[in-house]
Amino acid sequence: MKARAFLYLSVVVFLSFLAAIGCSKPPNDAQIASDIQAKINADSGLQGKQLGVQAVNGTVTLSGSVDNDAQREAAARYASSEAGVKQVVNNLLVGPAQTAQSTPPPPTRKKRDASRKAQEDADASSMNNPTQVADQTSPPAPTPTVMLTPTPAAPSALPLPPPPQKVTVPSGTALTVRLVDAIDSEKNQAGETFHATLNNPLTLNGDVVVPSGSEVQGHLTDVKSAGKFAGQSVVVLQLDSITSGGDTYNIQTDQYTKQGSSRGKNTAEKVGAGAGIGAILGGILGGGKGAAIGAAAGGGLGAGAQAASKSQQIKLPSETVLNFTLQAPVTVVATTQGPDSGRQKLNANQ
């Protein structure tokens, strides 16, 4: 009984030893290549890549193409981590897969025989036809020379214009403008707007930033007519905005003031004195009819004084050049050419 138990125990130990030996046996090359290929196919970044895995005596060679270095290194890690791998030869290329040029297959025996027979027939035909042989041995005709006309080079692309540059015109800069609308102290009223154009360009460090001809707008801050009150005719103008390059900028300037000659109490007394002198002359001339004649004469003197007041009105016709000064800086987009930059400039009327 003891002998049987010992025999049974010995068999179990022997089988366990054989199993341990079988488990410790290193995997073969085919198993190594299959396992590495399975790991590569399971990687989402390497799926769909045509990668070759070859294992020979523990040396694994990777071939194919990947998109980047990270994928190349990942495939190499899968190969080196496999049990039984001693060395990894990474021949993976980074970039699009290169298609190998197909090599035409060698001609078959049937094609070779047909080509040989065709050559023999051609040789036999040449022997039977001397003229053809002579033609074949004659020097080839010269190839005519073709003169090629050179194609003109395509014009180079024009350089892009520089981007618009913003500049600030400082306070104290002089603005010389030319009136478009005429101004009359007898007709215009305070608050009305007028239009003008820039007579001289605005420059900064010698560069034009607002060209001549740019539109300018202003308003009449005060208008007084000598024909409507006892005193001087007065016209006061101020600029409000300037337009350049399609953009309008608000500006602040000093006021341009123009005054006429004075019409005061002395002028009014002259009008009344004229009527009084007329009446006195009428009395001397003989009563009522003479007085009427004298009054008419006095009225004539009064009309003359009124005509004198009209000569005191201020008239600024179109094309009159006026001078203003900026009272605050203004930032504009520099523009070099205006609508009438070549127009002749007029002298300022003081």
XYZ file of C-alpha atoms in Angstrom:
350
model
C 0.000 0.000 0.000
C 2.805 2.372 0.858
C 4.644 1.474 -2.324
C 1.589 2.314 -4.423
C 1.178 5.679 -2.745
C 4.828 6.474 -3.276
C 4.565 5.575 -6.953
C 1.510 7.796 -7.385
C 3.285 10.698 -5.675
C 6.337 10.263 -7.921
C 4.189 10.425 -11.069
C 2.530 13.639 -9.876
C 5.886 15.280 -9.139
C 7.234 14.247 -12.559
C 4.228 15.638 -14.396
C 4.520 18.898 -12.464
C 8.160 19.152 -13.435
C 7.313 18.620 -17.100
C 4.636 21.310 -16.892
C 7.081 23.753 -15.307
C 9.593 23.080 -18.034
C 6.898 23.624 -20.699
C 5.830 26.948 -19.139
C 9.374 28.279 -18.877
C 10.070 27.537 -22.534
C 10.548 30.884 -24.378
C 7.971 31.695 -27.070
C 8.906 31.043 -30.667
C 9.428 33.766 -33.321
C 5.985 33.329 -34.856
C 4.309 33.778 -31.481
C 6.421 36.874 -30.746
C 5.533 38.497 -34.095
C 1.842 37.662 -33.647
C 1.708 39.147 -30.143
C 3.457 42.368 -31.209
C 1.155 42.726 -34.224
C -1.866 42.347 -31.939
C -0.584 45.113 -29.632
C -0.004 47.456 -32.595
C -3.491 46.794 -33.994
C -5.031 47.554 -30.595
C -3.440 51.036 -30.522
C -5.925 53.624 -31.892
C -3.114 55.724 -33.318
C -1.594 52.800 -35.221
C -4.818 51.202 -36.447
C -5.019 51.023 -40.202
C -1.236 51.335 -40.648
C 0.354 48.714 -42.850
C 3.186 47.779 -40.475
C 5.291 44.653 -40.867
C 6.575 42.683 -37.861
C 9.244 40.016 -38.371
C 10.929 38.038 -35.558
C 14.068 35.932 -36.051
C 15.858 34.415 -33.041
C 14.544 37.125 -30.724
C 15.393 40.018 -33.079
C 12.261 41.912 -34.152
C 12.288 44.078 -37.290
C 9.549 46.699 -37.794
C 8.813 48.026 -41.309
C 6.247 50.346 -42.888
C 5.248 54.019 -42.523
C 3.706 56.048 -39.690
C 2.461 59.624 -39.459
C 4.834 60.971 -36.797
C 7.697 60.157 -34.428
C 5.310 59.430 -31.541
C 3.704 56.551 -33.483
C 7.157 55.235 -34.449
C 8.298 55.185 -30.836
C 5.036 53.555 -29.653
C 5.469 50.646 -32.090
C 9.052 50.173 -30.908
C 7.893 50.065 -27.247
C 5.324 47.371 -28.050
C 8.059 45.277 -29.673
C 10.657 45.723 -26.915
C 8.131 44.894 -24.140
C 7.290 41.508 -25.625
C 8.763 38.503 -23.763
C 11.591 36.786 -25.632
C 12.597 39.908 -27.638
C 16.328 40.554 -27.490
C 16.681 43.346 -30.028
C 14.354 45.697 -31.979
C 15.310 47.003 -35.437
C 12.998 49.980 -36.074
C 12.796 50.570 -39.832
C 9.534 52.528 -39.646
C 9.465 55.645 -41.859
C 7.777 58.883 -40.758
C 5.558 60.290 -43.506
C 3.094 59.076 -46.124
C 3.466 55.523 -47.203
C 5.642 55.176 -50.269
C 4.287 52.931 -52.975
C 6.989 50.827 -54.459
C 7.310 51.076 -58.221
C 5.934 47.999 -59.807
C 8.421 46.038 -61.921
C 6.974 44.541 -65.077
C 6.990 40.747 -64.998
C 9.521 38.999 -67.230
C 8.185 37.962 -70.641
C 6.811 34.456 -70.907
C 8.395 31.813 -73.097
C 5.620 32.166 -75.637
C 6.262 35.883 -75.992
C 10.003 35.312 -76.303
C 9.446 32.803 -79.120
C 7.095 35.184 -80.945
C 9.596 38.064 -80.661
C 12.424 35.836 -81.963
C 10.336 34.720 -84.960
C 9.417 38.319 -85.818
C 13.111 39.291 -85.782
C 13.997 36.346 -88.094
C 11.262 37.351 -90.546
C 12.541 40.929 -90.584
C 16.101 39.767 -91.280
C 14.918 37.543 -94.142
C 12.939 40.402 -95.678
C 16.008 42.629 -95.564
C 18.094 40.009 -97.410
C 15.492 39.727 -100.213
C 15.063 43.524 -100.638
C 18.465 45.264 -101.198
C 16.842 48.654 -101.689
C 15.388 48.494 -98.236
C 18.777 47.526 -96.829
C 20.364 50.478 -98.567
C 17.736 52.764 -97.182
C 18.383 51.428 -93.711
C 22.137 51.956 -93.982
C 21.837 55.486 -95.394
C 22.435 58.312 -92.919
C 19.269 59.676 -91.357
C 17.832 62.926 -92.660
C 18.782 65.991 -90.596
C 16.225 67.007 -88.044
C 14.855 70.496 -88.797
C 15.746 73.087 -86.205
C 12.729 74.566 -84.451
C 13.154 78.099 -83.128
C 11.346 78.475 -79.835
C 10.052 81.901 -78.932
C 10.846 82.604 -75.281
C 7.753 83.000 -73.165
C 7.717 86.393 -71.423
C 7.990 86.132 -67.715
C 4.811 86.734 -65.798
C 4.740 90.187 -64.202
C 5.547 90.105 -60.545
C 2.741 90.842 -58.136
C 2.445 94.497 -57.202
C 3.455 95.208 -53.610
C 0.591 95.838 -51.246
C 0.137 99.460 -50.148
C 1.172 100.226 -46.572
C -1.636 100.214 -44.009
C -3.189 103.606 -43.166
C -1.316 105.523 -40.494
C -2.998 107.641 -37.840
C -1.310 110.936 -36.977
C -2.185 113.760 -34.611
C -2.161 117.327 -35.905
C -1.128 119.509 -32.937
C -2.902 122.548 -31.547
C -1.713 125.834 -33.047
C -1.564 124.467 -36.613
C -2.703 127.048 -39.191
C -5.662 126.173 -41.463
C -6.074 128.202 -44.643
C -9.460 127.600 -46.267
C -11.202 128.864 -49.407
C -14.915 129.681 -49.200
C -17.369 127.757 -51.340
C -20.454 129.609 -50.051
C -20.561 133.417 -50.240
C -21.260 135.247 -46.972
C -23.120 138.598 -46.745
C -23.807 140.423 -43.469
C -27.059 141.747 -44.937
C -28.374 138.289 -45.916
C -26.874 135.678 -43.607
C -27.807 135.063 -39.982
C -25.978 133.715 -36.946
C -26.018 129.909 -36.663
C -26.009 129.239 -40.406
C -23.437 126.780 -41.768
C -21.049 127.398 -44.643
C -18.772 125.204 -46.749
C -15.150 125.693 -47.757
C -12.154 123.677 -48.940
C -8.656 123.402 -47.526
C -6.486 125.794 -49.549
C -3.109 124.535 -48.248
C -2.430 120.946 -47.130
C -1.856 120.112 -43.481
C 1.643 118.734 -43.002
C 3.434 117.040 -40.126
C 7.234 116.795 -40.143
C 7.198 117.673 -43.830
C 4.686 114.934 -44.777
C 1.183 115.712 -46.046
C -1.479 114.275 -43.711
C -4.559 116.176 -44.960
C -4.357 117.224 -48.642
C -5.536 120.501 -50.125
C -9.065 120.446 -51.504
C -10.412 118.542 -48.496
C -13.934 119.648 -47.556
C -14.299 121.956 -44.552
C -17.532 122.985 -42.808
C -18.151 125.792 -40.310
C -20.857 128.070 -38.957
C -21.498 131.787 -38.405
C -21.275 132.485 -34.688
C -22.367 136.125 -35.070
C -23.754 138.334 -37.872
C -24.703 142.027 -37.541
C -25.789 144.336 -40.313
C -25.177 148.110 -40.205
C -28.404 148.649 -42.152
C -30.504 147.185 -39.300
C -29.011 148.924 -36.256
C -26.756 151.776 -35.299
C -23.248 150.342 -35.267
C -20.763 148.300 -37.309
C -21.446 145.316 -39.571
C -19.839 142.216 -38.041
C -19.330 138.672 -39.342
C -17.769 136.003 -37.093
C -16.955 132.529 -38.505
C -15.646 129.329 -36.923
C -14.711 125.910 -38.431
C -16.392 122.719 -37.163
C -15.178 119.737 -39.221
C -12.861 118.596 -42.002
C -13.326 115.589 -44.329
C -10.321 113.655 -45.662
C -10.087 110.224 -47.240
C -13.814 109.619 -46.752
C -13.661 110.273 -42.995
C -14.974 113.394 -41.229
C -13.143 114.753 -38.170
C -14.480 117.337 -35.698
C -12.109 120.253 -35.152
C -11.899 123.271 -32.843
C -10.528 126.535 -34.257
C -10.339 130.171 -33.320
C -12.864 132.632 -34.804
C -12.430 134.698 -37.919
C -13.943 138.180 -37.393
C -14.621 140.778 -40.065
C -15.974 144.259 -39.150
C -17.333 147.003 -41.400
C -17.025 150.788 -40.944
C -19.037 152.327 -38.093
C -22.567 153.723 -38.510
C -23.512 155.478 -35.299
C -25.369 158.527 -33.975
C -23.571 160.834 -36.357
C -25.050 159.016 -39.352
C -28.581 159.143 -37.893
C -28.239 162.882 -37.169
C -27.210 163.420 -40.759
C -30.436 161.758 -41.943
C -32.608 163.985 -39.688
C -30.604 167.089 -40.528
C -31.241 166.517 -44.182
C -35.000 166.604 -43.685
C -34.783 169.750 -41.497
C -32.678 171.592 -44.024
C -35.189 170.691 -46.702
C -38.044 172.187 -44.709
C -36.133 175.443 -44.095
C -35.359 175.732 -47.766
C -39.032 175.180 -48.511
C -40.066 178.082 -46.274
C -37.603 180.365 -47.943
C -38.888 179.282 -51.329
C -42.457 180.300 -50.459
C -44.777 178.532 -48.096
C -46.411 175.128 -48.334
C -45.461 174.229 -51.862
C -41.922 175.299 -51.202
C -41.930 173.309 -47.988
C -42.979 170.206 -49.922
C -40.153 170.764 -52.366
C -37.725 171.231 -49.465
C -38.942 168.064 -47.752
C -38.345 166.134 -50.936
C -34.823 167.489 -51.034
C -34.300 166.474 -47.425
C -35.553 162.992 -48.245
C -32.937 162.791 -50.965
C -30.266 163.482 -48.399
C -31.644 160.715 -46.195
C -31.588 158.219 -49.078
C -27.961 159.084 -49.686
C -27.131 158.234 -46.085
C -28.953 154.897 -46.404
C -26.965 154.101 -49.535
C -23.824 154.836 -47.576
C -24.882 152.256 -44.963
C -25.141 149.563 -47.637
C -21.540 150.186 -48.594
C -20.672 149.303 -44.964
C -21.992 145.694 -45.314
C -19.488 142.817 -45.181
C -19.397 140.605 -48.261
C -17.144 137.548 -48.465
C -17.601 136.117 -51.967
C -16.931 132.511 -52.941
C -13.197 131.720 -53.391
C -12.281 134.119 -50.551
C -9.328 132.680 -48.582
C -9.527 132.859 -44.776
C -7.052 131.873 -42.056
C -7.860 129.898 -38.893
C -5.810 128.213 -36.151
C -6.461 124.853 -34.446
C -7.317 125.292 -30.778
C -7.134 121.558 -29.970
C -5.212 118.637 -31.536
C -7.028 116.331 -33.966
C -6.109 112.725 -34.896
C -6.614 111.803 -38.551
C -5.693 109.009 -40.964
C -2.900 110.376 -43.126
C -3.975 110.975 -46.759
C -1.591 112.367 -49.382
C -3.883 113.101 -52.352
C -7.042 115.195 -52.237
C -9.742 116.022 -54.810
C -7.964 119.131 -56.105
C -4.419 118.830 -54.792
C -3.087 120.287 -58.040
C -5.348 123.346 -57.938
C -3.661 126.757 -57.884
C -3.585 128.332 -54.439
C -4.915 131.839 -53.786
C -3.436 134.408 -51.427
C -5.254 134.966 -48.170
C -7.492 138.058 -47.949
C -6.766 139.865 -44.733
